[in-house]
XYZ file of N, CA and C in Angstrom:
438
model
N 13.512 -74.087 32.173
C 12.959 -72.822 31.750
C 12.114 -73.052 30.496
N 10.898 -72.565 30.523
C 10.002 -72.668 29.384
C 10.310 -71.541 28.420
N 10.500 -71.869 27.181
C 10.830 -70.858 26.186
C 9.743 -70.818 25.140
N 9.234 -69.628 24.881
C 8.209 -69.456 23.858
C 8.771 -68.615 22.730
N 8.288 -68.867 21.545
C 8.715 -68.094 20.392
C 7.589 -67.179 19.966
N 7.901 -65.926 19.780
C 6.943 -64.941 19.295
C 7.172 -64.766 17.804
N 6.129 -65.001 17.037
C 6.225 -64.834 15.590
C 5.735 -63.440 15.226
N 6.585 -62.664 14.592
C 6.244 -61.311 14.191
C 6.160 -61.261 12.679
N 5.083 -60.699 12.196
C 4.921 -60.562 10.753
C 4.958 -59.099 10.382
N 5.752 -58.780 9.384
C 5.889 -57.409 8.921
C 5.035 -57.242 7.679
N 4.273 -56.169 7.663
C 3.400 -55.919 6.515
C 4.115 -54.994 5.535
N 4.119 -55.402 4.292
C 4.566 -54.512 3.226
C 3.650 -54.734 2.031
N 3.856 -54.006 0.970
C 2.949 -54.078 -0.175
C 2.968 -55.445 -0.867
N 4.055 -56.191 -0.703
C 4.176 -57.477 -1.383
C 3.596 -58.639 -0.594
N 3.400 -58.444 0.708
C 2.974 -59.542 1.558
C 1.788 -59.101 2.407
N 0.593 -59.664 2.187
C -0.560 -59.257 2.996
C -0.394 -59.693 4.449
N -0.949 -58.909 5.334
C -0.892 -59.202 6.762
C -1.880 -60.312 7.087
N -1.470 -61.246 7.926
C -2.374 -62.320 8.338
C -3.228 -61.832 9.493
N -4.117 -62.660 9.976
C -5.090 -62.290 11.005
C -4.477 -61.744 12.277
N -5.332 -61.201 13.119
C -4.873 -60.606 14.366
C -4.636 -61.688 15.417
N -3.883 -61.326 16.429
C -3.592 -62.227 17.531
C -4.657 -62.036 18.604
N -5.307 -63.100 19.039
C -6.343 -62.949 20.075
C -5.704 -62.590 21.408
N -6.488 -61.992 22.323
C -5.973 -61.693 23.666
C -5.588 -62.976 24.388
N -4.802 -62.829 25.433
C -4.398 -63.993 26.222
C -5.635 -64.664 26.826
N -5.513 -65.920 27.233
C -6.665 -66.602 27.848
C -7.054 -65.936 29.171
N -8.231 -66.232 29.638
C -8.735 -65.684 30.895
C -7.762 -66.027 32.028
N -7.433 -65.016 32.824
C -6.575 -65.206 33.995
C -7.490 -65.245 35.213
N -7.966 -66.428 35.533
C -9.007 -66.591 36.548
C -8.616 -66.030 37.908
N -7.333 -65.923 38.196
C -6.888 -65.342 39.461
C -7.265 -63.853 39.540
N -7.389 -63.188 38.385
C -7.624 -61.749 38.350
C -9.032 -61.373 37.886
N -9.593 -62.140 36.977
C -10.965 -61.903 36.530
C -11.563 -63.228 36.066
N -12.853 -63.432 36.372
C -13.469 -64.749 36.185
C -13.859 -65.103 34.751
N -14.035 -64.106 33.882
C -14.475 -64.434 32.526
C -13.888 -63.432 31.530
N -13.980 -63.795 30.278
C -13.483 -62.925 29.215
C -14.189 -61.567 29.248
N -15.464 -61.560 29.589
C -16.232 -60.312 29.643
C -15.717 -59.370 30.736
N -15.081 -59.912 31.758
C -14.565 -59.096 32.861
C -13.170 -58.523 32.584
N -12.542 -58.960 31.511
C -11.183 -58.512 31.190
C -11.110 -56.996 31.008
N -12.052 -56.438 30.273
C -12.020 -55.005 29.967
C -12.061 -54.159 31.241
N -12.928 -54.485 32.184
C -13.000 -53.697 33.411
C -11.747 -53.890 34.261
N -11.171 -55.096 34.257
C -9.938 -55.350 34.998
C -8.795 -54.511 34.443
N -8.623 -54.556 33.133
C -7.547 -53.784 32.488
C -7.790 -52.288 32.665
N -9.044 -51.859 32.544
C -9.373 -50.452 32.755
C -8.988 -49.983 34.153
N -9.274 -50.798 35.145
C -8.921 -50.450 36.522
C -7.409 -50.363 36.704
N -6.653 -51.234 36.028
C -5.189 -51.158 36.102
C -4.687 -49.820 35.578
N -5.167 -49.422 34.391
C -4.707 -48.168 33.797
C -5.211 -46.959 34.569
N -6.449 -46.995 35.040
C -6.963 -45.882 35.838
C -6.117 -45.693 37.099
N -5.756 -46.786 37.750
C -4.966 -46.707 38.968
C -3.527 -46.287 38.750
N -2.963 -46.617 37.603
C -1.563 -46.280 37.315
C -1.394 -44.891 36.717
N -2.472 -44.289 36.266
C -2.387 -43.053 35.484
C -1.617 -41.942 36.182
N -1.864 -41.723 37.455
C -1.216 -40.590 38.130
C 0.280 -40.796 38.320
N 0.778 -42.005 38.187
C 2.206 -42.302 38.332
C 2.906 -42.484 36.982
N 2.142 -42.605 35.932
C 2.649 -43.034 34.625
C 3.769 -42.128 34.099
N 3.545 -40.820 34.072
C 4.549 -39.915 33.514
C 5.824 -39.873 34.350
N 5.688 -39.897 35.664
C 6.862 -39.857 36.541
C 7.730 -41.100 36.331
N 7.100 -42.260 36.277
C 7.855 -43.495 36.064
C 8.492 -43.494 34.674
N 7.744 -43.050 33.673
C 8.281 -42.986 32.316
C 9.488 -42.081 32.208
N 9.447 -40.931 32.886
C 10.573 -39.993 32.853
C 11.807 -40.603 33.516
N 11.605 -41.353 34.581
C 12.747 -42.015 35.227
C 13.349 -43.061 34.285
N 12.501 -43.790 33.587
C 12.996 -44.861 32.721
C 13.647 -44.337 31.447
N 13.125 -43.234 30.893
C 13.714 -42.724 29.647
C 14.767 -41.643 29.891
N 15.062 -41.396 31.171
C 16.083 -40.423 31.574
C 15.835 -39.040 30.968
N 14.574 -38.715 30.770
C 14.216 -37.389 30.262
C 14.268 -37.223 28.758
N 14.603 -38.280 28.029
C 14.727 -38.165 26.566
C 13.407 -38.389 25.835
N 12.344 -38.726 26.555
C 11.070 -39.077 25.929
C 10.490 -38.021 25.017
N 10.364 -36.760 25.452
C 9.778 -35.751 24.563
C 10.549 -35.599 23.247
N 11.863 -35.545 23.340
C 12.695 -35.439 22.134
C 12.484 -36.656 21.232
N 12.512 -37.851 21.826
C 12.356 -39.077 21.055
C 10.994 -39.122 20.354
N 9.926 -38.758 21.061
C 8.590 -38.806 20.468
C 8.463 -37.823 19.306
N 8.994 -36.610 19.454
C 8.949 -35.644 18.342
C 9.716 -36.174 17.140
N 10.898 -36.728 17.373
C 11.698 -37.291 16.268
C 10.957 -38.431 15.586
N 10.359 -39.316 16.373
C 9.630 -40.451 15.796
C 8.451 -39.969 14.950
N 7.726 -38.964 15.440
C 6.584 -38.437 14.686
C 7.047 -37.775 13.383
N 8.124 -37.022 13.433
C 8.651 -36.399 12.203
C 9.101 -37.462 11.209
N 9.804 -38.483 11.699
C 10.266 -39.556 10.810
C 9.092 -40.315 10.207
N 7.980 -40.391 10.950
C 6.784 -41.070 10.437
C 6.049 -40.203 9.414
N 6.419 -38.929 9.304
C 5.835 -38.071 8.283
C 4.901 -36.985 8.783
N 4.800 -36.768 10.082
C 3.911 -35.730 10.597
C 4.478 -34.351 10.248
N 3.627 -33.542 9.620
C 4.036 -32.206 9.187
C 2.961 -31.190 9.552
N 3.361 -29.915 9.730
C 2.371 -28.867 10.014
C 1.238 -28.888 8.998
N 0.031 -28.644 9.485
C -1.162 -28.661 8.640
C -1.910 -29.984 8.671
N -1.273 -31.041 9.164
C -1.917 -32.355 9.225
C -2.790 -32.448 10.466
N -3.628 -33.499 10.508
C -4.450 -33.829 11.689
C -4.061 -35.230 12.135
N -3.838 -35.390 13.437
C -3.379 -36.659 14.006
C -4.393 -37.198 14.996
N -4.679 -38.488 14.909
C -5.453 -39.187 15.926
C -4.481 -40.043 16.716
N -4.331 -39.729 17.997
C -3.448 -40.482 18.879
C -4.275 -41.552 19.580
N -4.260 -42.760 19.022
C -5.024 -43.884 19.555
C -4.269 -44.458 20.756
N -4.993 -44.707 21.848
C -4.399 -45.139 23.114
C -3.471 -44.035 23.620
N -3.984 -42.826 23.636
C -3.181 -41.652 23.994
C -2.643 -41.698 25.407
N -3.276 -42.445 26.285
C -2.788 -42.520 27.659
C -2.760 -41.141 28.286
N -1.603 -40.760 28.809
C -1.458 -39.458 29.450
C -1.127 -38.354 28.452
N -1.140 -38.679 27.170
C -0.964 -37.667 26.132
C 0.468 -37.357 25.756
N 1.395 -38.232 26.055
C 2.795 -37.942 25.772
C 3.070 -37.798 24.274
N 2.563 -38.709 23.465
C 2.751 -38.609 22.013
C 1.960 -37.423 21.464
N 0.771 -37.216 21.986
C -0.053 -36.083 21.544
C 0.664 -34.764 21.798
N 1.344 -34.639 22.928
C 2.098 -33.410 23.214
C 3.211 -33.196 22.199
N 3.897 -34.271 21.847
C 4.935 -34.163 20.815
C 4.347 -33.727 19.487
N 3.160 -34.234 19.170
C 2.494 -33.865 17.926
C 2.082 -32.398 17.937
N 1.589 -31.910 19.068
C 1.215 -30.495 19.180
C 2.452 -29.619 18.988
N 3.590 -30.040 19.517
C 4.833 -29.287 19.313
C 5.155 -29.156 17.824
N 4.918 -30.201 17.062
C 5.199 -30.186 15.626
C 4.140 -29.405 14.862
N 2.877 -29.654 15.163
C 1.771 -29.063 14.406
C 1.472 -27.629 14.830
N 1.783 -27.292 16.068
C 1.575 -25.936 16.548
C 0.147 -25.582 16.924
N -0.782 -26.486 16.711
C -2.195 -26.218 17.015
C -2.773 -27.407 17.784
N -3.153 -27.191 19.054
C -3.697 -28.298 19.849
C -4.930 -28.955 19.223
N -5.744 -28.203 18.499
C -6.953 -28.759 17.904
C -6.700 -29.717 16.754
N -5.472 -29.797 16.264
C -5.134 -30.718 15.173
C -4.747 -32.104 15.680
N -4.712 -32.267 16.993
C -4.379 -33.553 17.614
C -5.551 -33.958 18.494
N -6.092 -35.139 18.228
C -7.171 -35.679 19.058
C -6.666 -36.965 19.689
N -6.803 -37.046 21.002
C -6.409 -38.239 21.730
C -7.630 -39.075 22.070
N -7.500 -40.385 21.924
C -8.581 -41.300 22.293
C -7.990 -42.412 23.156
N -8.682 -42.737 24.243
C -8.203 -43.755 25.166
C -9.399 -44.303 25.945
N -9.393 -45.578 26.308
C -10.514 -46.116 27.084
C -10.449 -45.759 28.574
N -9.295 -45.327 29.073
C -9.114 -45.099 30.502
C -9.437 -43.664 30.904
N -10.411 -43.517 31.792
C -10.743 -42.176 32.317
C -9.569 -41.588 33.090
N -8.872 -42.426 33.844
C -7.726 -41.953 34.612
C -6.625 -41.411 33.720
N -6.332 -42.114 32.648
C -5.302 -41.646 31.720
C -5.732 -40.336 31.057
N -6.984 -40.256 30.649
C -7.469 -39.018 30.024
C -7.447 -37.848 31.013
N -7.724 -38.111 32.268
C -7.670 -37.058 33.294
C -6.246 -36.506 33.401
N -5.252 -37.388 33.364
C -3.857 -36.940 33.396
C -3.484 -36.203 32.117
N -3.955 -36.693 30.980
C -3.659 -36.038 29.700
C -4.214 -34.620 29.681
N -5.395 -34.441 30.244
C -6.040 -33.123 30.258
C -5.193 -32.075 30.977
N -4.357 -32.493 31.908
C -3.515 -31.559 32.655
C -2.498 -30.860 31.761
N -2.130 -31.484 30.637
C -1.089 -30.918 29.779
C -1.539 -30.667 28.345
N -2.746 -31.088 27.985
C -3.212 -30.934 26.602
C -4.447 -30.052 26.541
N -4.443 -29.138 25.585
C -5.606 -28.269 25.394
C -6.537 -28.815 24.309
N -6.055 -29.761 23.517
C -6.850 -30.297 22.413
C -7.894 -31.296 22.872
N -8.702 -31.764 21.922
C -9.788 -32.703 22.244
C -9.276 -34.064 22.717
N -9.920 -34.587 23.743
C -9.662 -35.933 24.248
C -10.988 -36.668 24.298
N -10.991 -37.908 23.829
C -12.223 -38.684 23.714
C -12.029 -40.031 24.392
N -12.994 -40.433 25.200
C -12.930 -41.777 25.759
C -13.472 -42.738 24.710
N -12.668 -43.717 24.344
C -13.078 -44.682 23.328
C -12.037 -45.762 23.170
N -12.387 -46.749 22.370
C -11.522 -47.909 22.144
C -11.085 -47.969 20.685
N -9.902 -48.469 20.461
C -9.359 -48.565 19.104
C -10.236 -49.443 18.206
N -10.927 -50.421 18.797
C -11.762 -51.331 18.006
C -13.029 -50.662 17.494
N -13.392 -49.529 18.039
C -14.631 -48.852 17.647
C -14.427 -47.337 17.731
N -13.612 -46.805 16.854
C -13.308 -45.374 16.893
C -14.529 -44.557 16.493
N -14.829 -43.509 17.256
C -16.031 -42.714 16.990
C -15.785 -41.550 16.025
N -15.059 -41.808 14.921
C -14.729 -40.766 13.951
C -14.999 -41.266 12.547
N -15.290 -40.346 11.641
C -15.451 -40.755 10.240
C -14.077 -41.095 9.656
N -14.081 -41.836 8.576
C -12.837 -42.376 8.020
C -11.875 -41.339 7.483
N -12.328 -40.238 6.962
C -11.450 -39.308 6.262
C -11.057 -38.089 7.089
N -11.105 -38.172 8.393
C -10.888 -37.014 9.255
C -9.410 -36.763 9.568
N -8.567 -37.803 9.550
C -7.195 -37.664 9.995
C -6.191 -37.997 8.902
N -5.030 -37.359 8.988
C -3.939 -37.640 8.055
C -3.011 -38.734 8.577
N -2.998 -38.900 9.900
C -2.111 -39.878 10.507
C -2.747 -40.409 11.788
N -2.516 -41.695 12.045
C -2.935 -42.309 13.305
C -1.700 -42.658 14.091
């Protein structure tokens, strides 16, 4: 059995974070070049989107909404704030944030997958934007929490 070690670095004020981890090498069986990775991954998420919430509910035994609201509160989300939900997917975290904030317009979801955003739109009234975390289409001072 091949065993690999994953090195995790925790960022705090005393220790600067080191560089980012590059994506895995090209998986030639699935896509021929690094440039094709984005469309391959996009197709995976677009295809899984309509099943995502159902599978998640089975795996979390229905505790997901409660857990997400608790996690957001513990992270400091409070009424009056604005949240950017990066990689919003089907909007599960965004829905928890709307429950806390009380105003759908205070939560903006961003995701590269059209399929995921289509599913999110079914349950969210707030803004949803197609985009990538590496190039967010927002000014720096717009949100209180990501």
